[in-house]
Amino acid sequence: MKLQPVIGLEIHVELKTKTGMFCGCSADHFGKAPNTNTCPVCLGLPGALPVPNHQAIDWAIMIGLALDCRVNLESSFDRKHYFYPDLPKGYQISQYDDPFCQAGKLSLASGKIIRINRVHLEEDTAKMQHQVIDGQKMTLVDFNRSGVPLVEIVTEPDIASGEEAKEFLKKLRDIIRSLGVSDCDMEKGSMRLEPNISWSESPEKLNNYKVEIKNLNSFRFAQQGIDFELKRQKELLDQGKTPVQETRGYNPQKRATFSQRVKETSADYRYFPDPDIPPIVLTREYVENLRTKLPQLPEALANEMVNKFHLSLSTAQLLSKDQLKLAYFNQYKNQVEPLELANLIVNKKIDLDQPPPTKAASRAVDLNIIDQVLKENADAVAKYRTGKTSVIGFLVGQVMRLTGGKVDPKQVQDKLLKALQVRNLQG
Amino acid sequence: MKVNVLHLAKLVNMPLKPGESEKLQAGFDSTLKAVDELKKLPTAKTKSTFQVTKLQNVWREDIPQPERGFTQKQALSQAKKTYQGYFLVPRVIDDEA
Ligand SMILES: [Zn+2]
């Protein structure tokens, strides 16, 4: 029986709504004095009633739609019970049986598809700091973050390496950022990653253990942590031992994971629907209306920019996933030659707070380059002659590439057309 | 149905004194017996539900409600122990850090 690395990911993303998931406290908790952003609901006081945030529901569904998920028209919130100081009610309001979105997918550059199990909505917990106070090991708890809307995205265990995990995570972050629903800032904790890792026969036939890594605060650490864990587990398995099922932390200095023993937890969450929150029932039209609000996702946008403006794929990818740069590009692309503008932005030769330097007229097109392109692309020229005039776009792209975009594509097109006509006459 | 009192006590984090588990066991048994009476009702055609109000989509728009918020002092006023604006509890996690 051959075992392979089998990795699933759980990703938590804090939404940048103005208010909490179930209360009107500010969702912007970062850097505030401890426990200055609370109310009866997010402190879990008896009798306080949670009321879901409509915006958060819409955004969670939009994330699901962007990940090709099926949207459940009937969904509800459930109570997930466990005892921990970060959870004042003794349960977290989450979604269990009927999450908003299920069964999606995201493909990697290789074409490999990573299936998405679900996208659901829940409330964030309080923030804990572990310190020694008066010689005692203590935990400080700050409830400012408690109740902030949190979207959980769970993949199927389709990932096979730290590198694949990193690629998936970057792609996911870019998509969510393009939706404008979260900053996905790992340092501020608005995006959190939890890979679960085992060596198994296959994603369908899992081994009898898995190890979860928590508190990874960068994609690089996620990749390193996963790779370390795979190696550690392989060594145990090779010795005929089964790795312990547990949660581990990651120490970037040591580049190693370590066991995190948690006292008094139980896998018995006793999920049941929260009787305080009536079900959410949506119509097909409602969901389709949300779908129309999706922006063009980074991948599609990058492809479009390659075709339309003849950008290199890497430039287009960089632009398409950076909202600031993209907005700048869109603002000025009609005034400055788009390919040149894109290169200036990507090479950071431009201050995004200033308009782009007014460019001297595009350099005249070197006729030698036109000639060269026509010679090197005899196929396209032949197609043009048979009436497939659309190949002109391809030829323009070739010239733009050779000149590094420092010429005006309209001028290029004119010269190409002229050259082709001349050749037609000659031919 | 039988309730495993010791398991339940562990889940709800409730320490039991000697003799208490027997007492609770009897209490649960008689409560469940009373609930069993409900089984006599004809429910074959009744769909299961977790609410009886028939409400749906009770949600709020994303508008801050600072008037409902607590000051730090109010938030901490019921805590057993506090420290520099934080709730203070015994440490629940063992790690290298
Ligand atoms: Zn609140």
Short mmCIF file of C-alpha atoms and ligand atoms in Angstrom, two decimals:
data_model
loop_
_atom_site.label_atom_id
_atom_site.label_comp_id
_atom_site.label_asym_id
_atom_site.label_seq_id
_atom_site.Cartn_x
_atom_site.Cartn_y
_atom_site.Cartn_z
CA MET A 1 0.00 0.00 0.00
CA LYS A 2 1.56 3.23 -1.15
CA LEU A 3 0.86 6.36 0.87
CA GLN A 4 0.78 9.88 -0.54
CA PRO A 5 0.68 13.34 1.07
CA VAL A 6 -2.96 14.31 1.60
CA ILE A 7 -3.60 17.87 2.71
CA GLY A 8 -6.80 19.77 3.32
CA LEU A 9 -7.09 23.43 4.23
CA GLU A 10 -9.37 25.36 6.52
CA ILE A 11 -9.17 29.08 5.94
CA HIS A 12 -10.77 31.73 8.11
CA VAL A 13 -11.30 35.20 6.67
CA GLU A 14 -12.58 38.18 8.64
CA LEU A 15 -15.05 40.22 6.62
CA LYS A 16 -14.59 43.97 6.55
CA THR A 17 -18.16 44.79 7.36
CA LYS A 18 -18.74 47.86 9.53
CA THR A 19 -20.36 45.84 12.32
CA GLY A 20 -20.30 42.43 13.95
CA MET A 21 -21.84 39.18 12.76
CA PHE A 22 -24.68 39.32 15.27
CA CYS A 23 -24.36 42.75 16.94
CA GLY A 24 -23.78 46.40 16.11
CA CYS A 25 -20.27 46.61 17.59
CA SER A 26 -17.52 47.77 15.27
CA ALA A 27 -15.93 44.98 13.24
CA ASP A 28 -12.74 47.01 13.16
CA HIS A 29 -11.10 45.71 16.30
CA PHE A 30 -7.44 46.00 15.36
CA GLY A 31 -5.24 48.04 17.66
CA LYS A 32 -8.01 49.14 20.05
CA ALA A 33 -7.64 49.17 23.84
CA PRO A 34 -8.74 45.77 25.21
CA ASN A 35 -12.42 45.17 25.87
CA THR A 36 -13.57 48.58 24.60
CA ASN A 37 -15.61 47.17 21.70
CA THR A 38 -18.21 44.92 23.31
CA CYS A 39 -21.93 44.71 24.01
CA PRO A 40 -24.29 42.20 25.68
CA VAL A 41 -24.43 40.08 22.49
CA CYS A 42 -20.72 39.62 21.81
CA LEU A 43 -19.93 39.22 25.51
CA GLY A 44 -22.48 36.42 25.57
CA LEU A 45 -24.54 37.84 28.40
CA PRO A 46 -27.69 35.86 29.24
CA GLY A 47 -30.74 37.02 27.34
CA ALA A 48 -28.91 38.95 24.64
CA LEU A 49 -30.28 38.18 21.18
CA PRO A 50 -28.05 37.76 18.12
CA VAL A 51 -29.30 39.25 14.84
CA PRO A 52 -27.35 38.30 11.68
CA ASN A 53 -25.64 40.95 9.58
CA HIS A 54 -27.25 41.02 6.13
CA GLN A 55 -24.09 42.36 4.47
CA ALA A 56 -22.00 39.53 5.91
CA ILE A 57 -24.44 36.96 4.53
CA ASP A 58 -24.29 38.52 1.06
CA TRP A 59 -20.50 38.60 1.12
CA ALA A 60 -20.16 35.01 2.31
CA ILE A 61 -22.40 33.93 -0.57
CA MET A 62 -20.35 36.01 -3.02
CA ILE A 63 -17.18 34.24 -1.86
CA GLY A 64 -18.95 30.93 -2.44
CA LEU A 65 -20.08 31.99 -5.90
CA ALA A 66 -16.55 33.11 -6.79
CA LEU A 67 -15.41 29.61 -5.80
CA ASP A 68 -17.99 27.92 -8.01
CA CYS A 69 -20.06 26.69 -5.09
CA ARG A 70 -23.66 25.65 -4.97
CA VAL A 71 -25.68 28.06 -2.80
CA ASN A 72 -28.17 26.53 -0.39
CA LEU A 73 -31.38 28.52 -0.60
CA GLU A 74 -32.29 27.44 2.91
CA SER A 75 -29.64 27.75 5.54
CA SER A 76 -29.43 28.23 9.24
CA PHE A 77 -27.01 29.01 12.03
CA ASP A 78 -25.99 26.35 14.53
CA ARG A 79 -24.46 26.36 17.96
CA LYS A 80 -21.07 24.67 18.22
CA HIS A 81 -20.40 23.93 21.85
CA TYR A 82 -17.02 23.88 23.49
CA PHE A 83 -15.43 25.37 26.55
CA TYR A 84 -12.67 27.81 26.00
CA PRO A 85 -12.01 31.26 27.48
CA ASP A 86 -12.28 32.90 24.05
CA LEU A 87 -15.90 31.87 23.79
CA PRO A 88 -18.13 33.60 26.35
CA LYS A 89 -21.39 31.76 25.62
CA GLY A 90 -19.91 28.27 25.79
CA TYR A 91 -20.77 27.92 22.12
CA GLN A 92 -19.85 29.58 18.87
CA ILE A 93 -22.57 30.47 16.40
CA SER A 94 -21.52 28.77 13.20
CA GLN A 95 -23.10 26.71 10.43
CA TYR A 96 -23.20 22.94 10.34
CA ASP A 97 -25.91 21.12 8.40
CA ASP A 98 -26.90 23.86 5.99
CA PRO A 99 -24.01 26.23 5.28
CA PHE A 100 -24.56 28.98 2.74
CA CYS A 101 -22.31 27.41 0.10
CA GLN A 102 -21.10 23.92 -0.75
CA ALA A 103 -19.28 21.89 -3.39
CA GLY A 104 -17.10 24.45 -5.17
CA LYS A 105 -13.72 24.30 -6.81
CA LEU A 106 -10.59 26.29 -7.55
CA SER A 107 -8.03 25.23 -10.13
CA LEU A 108 -4.26 25.58 -9.87
CA ALA A 109 -1.99 26.74 -12.70
CA SER A 110 -1.23 23.09 -13.50
CA GLY A 111 -4.91 22.54 -14.19
CA LYS A 112 -5.31 20.46 -11.02
CA ILE A 113 -8.64 21.09 -9.37
CA ILE A 114 -8.90 21.60 -5.63
CA ARG A 115 -12.46 20.87 -4.53
CA ILE A 116 -14.08 23.21 -1.99
CA ASN A 117 -16.18 21.39 0.57
CA ARG A 118 -18.00 24.40 1.98
CA VAL A 119 -18.06 28.13 2.63
CA HIS A 120 -19.87 29.10 5.80
CA LEU A 121 -20.32 32.02 8.12
CA GLU A 122 -19.58 32.20 11.83
CA GLU A 123 -18.54 34.61 14.57
CA ASP A 124 -14.95 35.28 15.51
CA THR A 125 -13.79 34.52 19.02
CA ALA A 126 -11.99 36.66 21.59
CA LYS A 127 -8.25 37.14 21.36
CA MET A 128 -6.05 35.45 23.95
CA GLN A 129 -2.51 36.21 25.06
CA HIS A 130 -0.57 33.77 27.16
CA GLN A 131 1.61 35.39 29.81
CA VAL A 132 3.22 34.71 33.12
CA ILE A 133 1.77 37.05 35.74
CA ASP A 134 3.00 36.95 39.34
CA GLY A 135 4.73 33.68 38.54
CA GLN A 136 1.51 32.06 37.29
CA LYS A 137 0.88 30.92 33.74
CA MET A 138 -2.15 32.98 32.81
CA THR A 139 -4.22 33.91 29.77
CA LEU A 140 -5.40 37.46 29.04
CA VAL A 141 -8.65 37.73 27.11
CA ASP A 142 -9.78 40.63 24.93
CA PHE A 143 -13.32 40.45 23.54
CA ASN A 144 -12.99 43.27 20.98
CA ARG A 145 -12.71 40.68 18.19
CA SER A 146 -15.47 38.50 19.56
CA GLY A 147 -18.40 38.47 17.14
CA VAL A 148 -16.63 39.82 14.06
CA PRO A 149 -18.00 38.09 10.91
CA LEU A 150 -15.78 35.21 9.92
CA VAL A 151 -16.06 33.19 6.72
CA GLU A 152 -14.70 29.67 6.89
CA ILE A 153 -13.60 28.01 3.66
CA VAL A 154 -12.91 24.29 3.81
CA THR A 155 -11.25 22.37 0.99
CA GLU A 156 -11.39 18.67 0.27
CA PRO A 157 -8.03 17.00 1.02
CA ASP A 158 -6.90 17.37 -2.59
CA ILE A 159 -3.62 19.17 -1.96
CA ALA A 160 -0.40 17.17 -2.27
CA SER A 161 2.42 19.48 -1.16
CA GLY A 162 3.34 22.64 0.67
CA GLU A 163 3.86 24.32 -2.66
CA GLU A 164 0.38 23.46 -3.92
CA ALA A 165 -1.06 24.71 -0.65
CA LYS A 166 0.77 28.00 -1.05
CA GLU A 167 -0.44 28.44 -4.62
CA PHE A 168 -4.02 27.66 -3.63
CA LEU A 169 -3.90 30.09 -0.70
CA LYS A 170 -2.48 32.94 -2.77
CA LYS A 171 -5.10 32.42 -5.42
CA LEU A 172 -7.86 32.32 -2.82
CA ARG A 173 -6.57 35.51 -1.19
CA ASP A 174 -6.48 37.32 -4.55
CA ILE A 175 -10.05 36.29 -5.32
CA ILE A 176 -11.37 37.41 -1.94
CA ARG A 177 -9.49 40.70 -2.15
CA SER A 178 -10.88 41.33 -5.63
CA LEU A 179 -14.39 40.96 -4.18
CA GLY A 180 -13.53 43.74 -1.73
CA VAL A 181 -14.97 41.83 1.23
CA SER A 182 -11.81 41.28 3.29
CA ASP A 183 -8.27 42.62 3.51
CA CYS A 184 -6.95 39.07 3.97
CA ASP A 185 -4.11 40.55 6.01
CA MET A 186 -2.27 37.66 7.60
CA GLU A 187 -0.29 39.89 9.95
CA LYS A 188 -3.44 41.44 11.33
CA GLY A 189 -5.04 38.03 11.52
CA SER A 190 -7.82 38.79 9.05
CA MET A 191 -6.80 35.63 7.16
CA ARG A 192 -5.89 32.48 9.12
CA LEU A 193 -4.76 29.15 7.79
CA GLU A 194 -5.13 25.67 9.23
CA PRO A 195 -3.82 22.84 7.10
CA ASN A 196 -4.57 19.26 8.08
CA ILE A 197 -1.99 16.79 6.95
CA SER A 198 -1.59 13.05 6.68
CA TRP A 199 -0.04 10.38 4.52
CA SER A 200 -2.99 8.46 3.16
CA GLU A 201 -3.86 6.04 0.40
CA SER A 202 -5.86 8.78 -1.36
CA PRO A 203 -8.06 11.81 -0.62
CA GLU A 204 -10.98 9.38 -0.67
CA LYS A 205 -9.30 6.82 1.58
CA LEU A 206 -7.82 8.73 4.49
CA ASN A 207 -5.47 7.32 7.07
CA ASN A 208 -6.62 6.85 10.67
CA TYR A 209 -4.89 10.00 11.87
CA LYS A 210 -4.40 13.58 10.77
CA VAL A 211 -2.41 16.48 12.16
CA GLU A 212 -3.64 20.06 12.14
CA ILE A 213 -1.26 23.02 12.19
CA LYS A 214 -2.52 26.23 13.75
CA ASN A 215 -1.32 29.82 13.98
CA LEU A 216 0.46 30.04 10.65
CA ASN A 217 0.76 33.70 9.81
CA SER A 218 2.22 33.63 6.31
CA PHE A 219 1.91 31.56 3.15
CA ARG A 220 5.60 30.78 3.37
CA PHE A 221 5.23 29.40 6.88
CA ALA A 222 2.24 27.37 5.72
CA GLN A 223 4.34 25.82 3.00
CA GLN A 224 7.28 25.19 5.34
CA GLY A 225 5.06 23.86 8.12
CA ILE A 226 3.33 21.43 5.77
CA ASP A 227 6.62 20.21 4.31
CA PHE A 228 8.14 19.77 7.76
CA GLU A 229 5.08 17.89 8.94
CA LEU A 230 5.08 15.57 5.92
CA LYS A 231 8.69 14.71 6.58
CA ARG A 232 8.15 14.17 10.30
CA GLN A 233 5.16 11.92 9.72
CA LYS A 234 6.93 9.96 6.98
CA GLU A 235 9.78 9.15 9.33
CA LEU A 236 7.36 7.84 11.95
CA LEU A 237 5.42 5.83 9.39
CA ASP A 238 8.63 4.34 8.00
CA GLN A 239 9.40 3.13 11.50
CA GLY A 240 6.01 1.44 11.61
CA LYS A 241 4.55 4.06 13.96
CA THR A 242 1.34 6.03 13.49
CA PRO A 243 1.67 9.78 14.11
CA VAL A 244 -0.49 11.05 16.96
CA GLN A 245 -3.67 12.83 15.91
CA GLU A 246 -3.17 16.30 17.33
CA THR A 247 -2.96 20.04 16.78
CA ARG A 248 0.53 21.41 16.32
CA GLY A 249 1.96 24.92 16.23
CA TYR A 250 4.71 26.16 13.93
CA ASN A 251 7.95 27.75 15.05
CA PRO A 252 9.42 29.73 12.12
CA GLN A 253 12.84 30.14 13.80
CA LYS A 254 13.24 26.40 14.22
CA ARG A 255 11.33 25.73 11.00
CA ALA A 256 9.54 23.00 12.89
CA THR A 257 6.10 22.14 14.19
CA PHE A 258 5.52 21.36 17.86
CA SER A 259 2.79 19.64 19.79
CA GLN A 260 0.18 21.98 21.27
CA ARG A 261 -1.58 20.16 24.01
CA VAL A 262 -4.96 21.67 24.74
CA LYS A 263 -6.57 20.83 28.03
CA GLU A 264 -10.17 19.78 28.39
CA THR A 265 -11.38 19.97 24.85
CA SER A 266 -13.82 17.59 23.41
CA ALA A 267 -14.65 16.60 19.88
CA ASP A 268 -18.31 16.43 20.88
CA TYR A 269 -19.54 19.84 19.73
CA ARG A 270 -23.24 18.96 20.16
CA TYR A 271 -24.23 21.04 17.16
CA PHE A 272 -27.85 22.09 16.99
CA PRO A 273 -29.69 24.89 15.19
CA ASP A 274 -29.62 28.15 17.13
CA PRO A 275 -33.23 28.69 18.20
CA ASP A 276 -32.53 32.42 18.57
CA ILE A 277 -31.94 32.86 14.84
CA PRO A 278 -34.72 32.03 12.38
CA PRO A 279 -33.58 30.31 9.17
CA ILE A 280 -32.34 32.27 6.18
CA VAL A 281 -34.42 31.51 3.10
CA LEU A 282 -33.30 32.97 -0.21
CA THR A 283 -34.69 32.87 -3.71
CA ARG A 284 -32.83 31.84 -6.85
CA GLU A 285 -33.24 35.45 -8.10
CA TYR A 286 -31.65 36.79 -4.94
CA VAL A 287 -28.58 34.61 -5.43
CA GLU A 288 -28.35 35.41 -9.14
CA ASN A 289 -28.48 39.10 -8.32
CA LEU A 290 -25.49 38.60 -6.01
CA ARG A 291 -23.72 36.80 -8.82
CA THR A 292 -24.09 39.88 -11.03
CA LYS A 293 -22.23 41.86 -8.37
CA LEU A 294 -19.13 39.69 -8.71
CA PRO A 295 -16.27 41.56 -10.35
CA GLN A 296 -14.27 39.84 -13.04
CA LEU A 297 -12.04 37.49 -11.05
CA PRO A 298 -8.25 37.97 -11.21
CA GLU A 299 -7.57 35.03 -13.52
CA ALA A 300 -10.16 36.00 -16.13
CA LEU A 301 -9.12 39.63 -15.87
CA ALA A 302 -5.45 38.78 -16.41
CA ASN A 303 -6.28 36.77 -19.52
CA GLU A 304 -8.36 39.62 -20.84
CA MET A 305 -5.55 42.12 -20.29
CA VAL A 306 -3.12 39.88 -22.14
CA ASN A 307 -5.44 39.75 -25.14
CA LYS A 308 -6.59 43.33 -25.08
CA PHE A 309 -3.45 45.22 -24.14
CA HIS A 310 -0.78 42.65 -25.05
CA LEU A 311 0.63 42.61 -21.53
CA SER A 312 2.83 39.70 -20.58
CA LEU A 313 0.96 37.14 -18.48
CA SER A 314 3.05 37.85 -15.39
CA THR A 315 2.42 41.61 -15.63
CA ALA A 316 -1.28 41.03 -16.16
CA GLN A 317 -1.42 38.68 -13.18
CA LEU A 318 0.33 41.16 -10.92
CA LEU A 319 -2.03 43.96 -11.94
CA SER A 320 -5.20 41.90 -11.81
CA LYS A 321 -4.79 40.93 -8.17
CA ASP A 322 -3.66 44.25 -6.75
CA GLN A 323 -6.71 46.45 -6.35
CA LEU A 324 -4.75 49.71 -5.96
CA LYS A 325 -2.58 49.14 -8.99
CA LEU A 326 -5.52 47.90 -11.01
CA ALA A 327 -7.57 51.00 -10.21
CA TYR A 328 -4.64 53.20 -11.23
CA PHE A 329 -4.22 51.29 -14.47
CA ASN A 330 -7.91 51.60 -15.31
CA GLN A 331 -7.90 55.29 -14.51
CA TYR A 332 -5.08 56.15 -16.91
CA LYS A 333 -5.11 53.41 -19.53
CA ASN A 334 -6.87 55.66 -22.03
CA GLN A 335 -4.31 58.41 -21.63
CA VAL A 336 -1.10 56.43 -21.61
CA GLU A 337 -0.27 53.51 -23.82
CA PRO A 338 -1.61 50.58 -21.69
CA LEU A 339 1.34 48.23 -22.07
CA GLU A 340 3.81 50.93 -21.10
CA LEU A 341 1.60 52.07 -18.23
CA ALA A 342 1.32 48.49 -16.96
CA ASN A 343 5.07 48.00 -17.09
CA LEU A 344 5.66 51.28 -15.25
CA ILE A 345 3.23 50.25 -12.51
CA VAL A 346 4.53 46.72 -12.14
CA ASN A 347 8.16 47.83 -12.10
CA LYS A 348 7.21 50.34 -9.40
CA LYS A 349 8.58 53.19 -11.51
CA ILE A 350 5.48 55.20 -10.80
CA ASP A 351 3.98 56.92 -7.76
CA LEU A 352 0.39 55.73 -7.48
CA ASP A 353 -0.59 58.97 -5.75
CA GLN A 354 0.44 61.00 -8.82
CA PRO A 355 -0.83 60.88 -12.38
CA PRO A 356 1.59 59.06 -14.69
CA PRO A 357 4.31 61.25 -16.27
CA THR A 358 2.86 62.73 -19.46
CA LYS A 359 4.53 60.67 -22.01
CA ALA A 360 6.25 62.00 -25.04
CA ALA A 361 4.62 60.70 -28.17
CA SER A 362 5.18 57.01 -28.54
CA ARG A 363 8.40 56.24 -30.28
CA ALA A 364 8.05 55.68 -33.94
CA VAL A 365 7.81 52.06 -34.86
CA ASP A 366 10.97 50.63 -36.23
CA LEU A 367 10.09 49.25 -39.64
CA ASN A 368 12.73 46.58 -39.21
CA ILE A 369 10.71 45.14 -36.35
CA ILE A 370 7.57 45.12 -38.46
CA ASP A 371 9.51 43.26 -41.12
CA GLN A 372 10.95 40.83 -38.62
CA VAL A 373 7.52 40.02 -37.17
CA LEU A 374 6.02 39.44 -40.58
CA LYS A 375 8.87 37.12 -41.52
CA GLU A 376 8.76 35.16 -38.29
CA ASN A 377 5.00 34.70 -38.49
CA ALA A 378 4.49 33.58 -42.04
CA ASP A 379 1.56 31.41 -40.92
CA ALA A 380 -0.33 34.38 -39.58
CA VAL A 381 0.45 36.39 -42.69
CA ALA A 382 -0.90 33.56 -44.84
CA LYS A 383 -4.07 33.47 -42.73
CA TYR A 384 -4.47 37.21 -43.14
CA ARG A 385 -4.29 36.81 -46.87
CA THR A 386 -7.06 34.21 -46.85
CA GLY A 387 -9.28 36.82 -45.23
CA LYS A 388 -8.71 36.06 -41.52
CA THR A 389 -8.04 39.71 -40.78
CA SER A 390 -8.38 39.12 -37.03
CA VAL A 391 -4.79 37.79 -36.93
CA ILE A 392 -3.70 41.42 -37.08
CA GLY A 393 -4.24 41.56 -33.33
CA PHE A 394 -1.78 38.72 -32.86
CA LEU A 395 0.80 40.45 -35.04
CA VAL A 396 0.37 43.72 -33.15
CA GLY A 397 1.00 41.75 -29.97
CA GLN A 398 4.25 40.36 -31.37
CA VAL A 399 5.49 43.85 -32.21
CA MET A 400 4.48 45.16 -28.81
CA ARG A 401 6.39 42.36 -27.15
CA LEU A 402 9.56 42.96 -29.17
CA THR A 403 9.46 46.68 -28.45
CA GLY A 404 8.66 46.23 -24.79
CA GLY A 405 5.44 48.11 -25.33
CA LYS A 406 7.17 51.38 -25.97
CA VAL A 407 5.15 52.07 -29.10
CA ASP A 408 1.57 52.99 -29.85
CA PRO A 409 -0.42 49.90 -30.87
CA LYS A 410 -2.63 51.90 -33.25
CA GLN A 411 0.44 53.09 -35.08
CA VAL A 412 1.77 49.53 -35.13
CA GLN A 413 -1.48 48.27 -36.59
CA ASP A 414 -1.44 50.93 -39.31
CA LYS A 415 2.14 50.08 -40.28
CA LEU A 416 1.44 46.37 -40.24
CA LEU A 417 -1.58 46.84 -42.48
CA LYS A 418 0.44 48.96 -44.85
CA ALA A 419 3.26 46.42 -44.92
CA LEU A 420 0.80 43.60 -45.56
CA GLN A 421 -0.79 45.51 -48.42
CA VAL A 422 2.60 46.15 -49.97
CA ARG A 423 3.45 42.48 -49.66
CA ASN A 424 0.07 41.58 -51.11
CA LEU A 425 0.85 43.65 -54.15
CA GLN A 426 4.32 42.22 -54.37
CA GLY A 427 3.09 38.67 -53.73
CA MET B 1 -32.89 6.97 26.22
CA LYS B 2 -30.28 7.10 28.92
CA VAL B 3 -28.06 10.07 29.75
CA ASN B 4 -24.40 9.46 30.50
CA VAL B 5 -24.10 11.92 33.37
CA LEU B 6 -20.34 11.68 33.74
CA HIS B 7 -19.80 12.41 30.04
CA LEU B 8 -22.24 15.29 30.15
CA ALA B 9 -20.60 16.73 33.25
CA LYS B 10 -17.28 16.67 31.43
CA LEU B 11 -18.76 18.40 28.40
CA VAL B 12 -20.33 21.20 30.39
CA ASN B 13 -17.22 21.54 32.55
CA MET B 14 -19.12 20.88 35.79
CA PRO B 15 -17.25 19.22 38.62
CA LEU B 16 -19.44 16.67 40.46
CA LYS B 17 -19.26 15.95 44.20
CA PRO B 18 -19.52 12.33 45.38
CA GLY B 19 -23.09 11.10 45.17
CA GLU B 20 -24.17 13.89 42.84
CA SER B 21 -23.96 11.81 39.70
CA GLU B 22 -26.46 9.27 41.09
CA LYS B 23 -28.83 12.06 42.06
CA LEU B 24 -28.55 13.70 38.64
CA GLN B 25 -28.97 10.34 36.91
CA ALA B 26 -32.30 9.84 38.67
CA GLY B 27 -33.34 13.38 37.78
CA PHE B 28 -32.51 12.93 34.12
CA ASP B 29 -34.31 9.58 34.05
CA SER B 30 -37.54 11.02 35.35
CA THR B 31 -37.29 14.08 33.09
CA LEU B 32 -36.77 11.90 30.06
CA LYS B 33 -39.67 9.73 31.13
CA ALA B 34 -41.90 12.79 31.17
CA VAL B 35 -40.61 13.81 27.76
CA ASP B 36 -41.37 10.28 26.55
CA GLU B 37 -45.03 11.12 27.02
CA LEU B 38 -44.67 13.28 23.91
CA LYS B 39 -44.05 10.15 21.90
CA LYS B 40 -47.73 9.39 22.25
CA LEU B 41 -48.57 12.36 20.04
CA PRO B 42 -49.16 11.60 16.36
CA THR B 43 -46.16 13.28 14.75
CA ALA B 44 -45.65 11.06 11.71
CA LYS B 45 -46.81 13.82 9.40
CA THR B 46 -45.13 16.68 11.25
CA LYS B 47 -41.88 18.03 9.86
CA SER B 48 -39.04 18.58 12.29
CA THR B 49 -38.24 22.18 13.13
CA PHE B 50 -36.06 24.18 15.48
CA GLN B 51 -38.42 27.08 15.76
CA VAL B 52 -42.14 27.68 15.97
CA THR B 53 -42.37 31.38 15.12
CA LYS B 54 -42.26 30.73 11.35
CA LEU B 55 -40.07 33.80 11.05
CA GLN B 56 -37.32 33.86 8.48
CA ASN B 57 -34.60 36.25 7.33
CA VAL B 58 -34.51 38.22 10.55
CA TRP B 59 -31.38 40.19 9.84
CA ARG B 60 -30.04 43.69 10.30
CA GLU B 61 -28.31 46.08 7.96
CA ASP B 62 -24.62 46.76 8.56
CA ILE B 63 -25.04 49.91 10.66
CA PRO B 64 -23.04 50.50 13.87
CA GLN B 65 -24.98 50.68 17.13
CA PRO B 66 -22.48 52.26 19.52
CA GLU B 67 -25.27 53.13 21.95
CA ARG B 68 -25.53 49.43 22.78
CA GLY B 69 -21.83 49.12 23.55
CA PHE B 70 -20.10 48.82 26.90
CA THR B 71 -17.24 50.84 28.30
CA GLN B 72 -14.22 48.79 29.32
CA LYS B 73 -15.21 49.22 32.94
CA GLN B 74 -18.73 47.96 32.29
CA ALA B 75 -17.44 45.03 30.22
CA LEU B 76 -15.09 43.89 32.98
CA SER B 77 -17.45 44.60 35.88
CA GLN B 78 -18.56 40.98 36.32
CA ALA B 79 -15.18 39.33 35.85
CA LYS B 80 -13.61 37.33 38.65
CA LYS B 81 -10.14 38.54 37.73
CA THR B 82 -8.91 41.29 35.45
CA TYR B 83 -5.49 42.61 34.48
CA GLN B 84 -4.79 45.88 32.68
CA GLY B 85 -8.10 45.93 30.87
CA TYR B 86 -8.15 42.21 30.14
CA PHE B 87 -10.16 39.34 31.55
CA LEU B 88 -7.66 37.10 33.32
CA VAL B 89 -7.98 33.31 33.37
CA PRO B 90 -5.68 30.37 34.12
CA ARG B 91 -3.73 29.29 31.05
CA VAL B 92 -5.45 26.59 29.06
CA ILE B 93 -2.77 25.81 26.53
CA ASP B 94 0.67 24.27 26.95
CA ASP B 95 3.16 25.16 24.31
CA GLU B 96 6.78 26.06 23.94
CA ALA B 97 6.11 29.76 23.65
ZN ZN C 1 -21.18 43.45 20.32
#
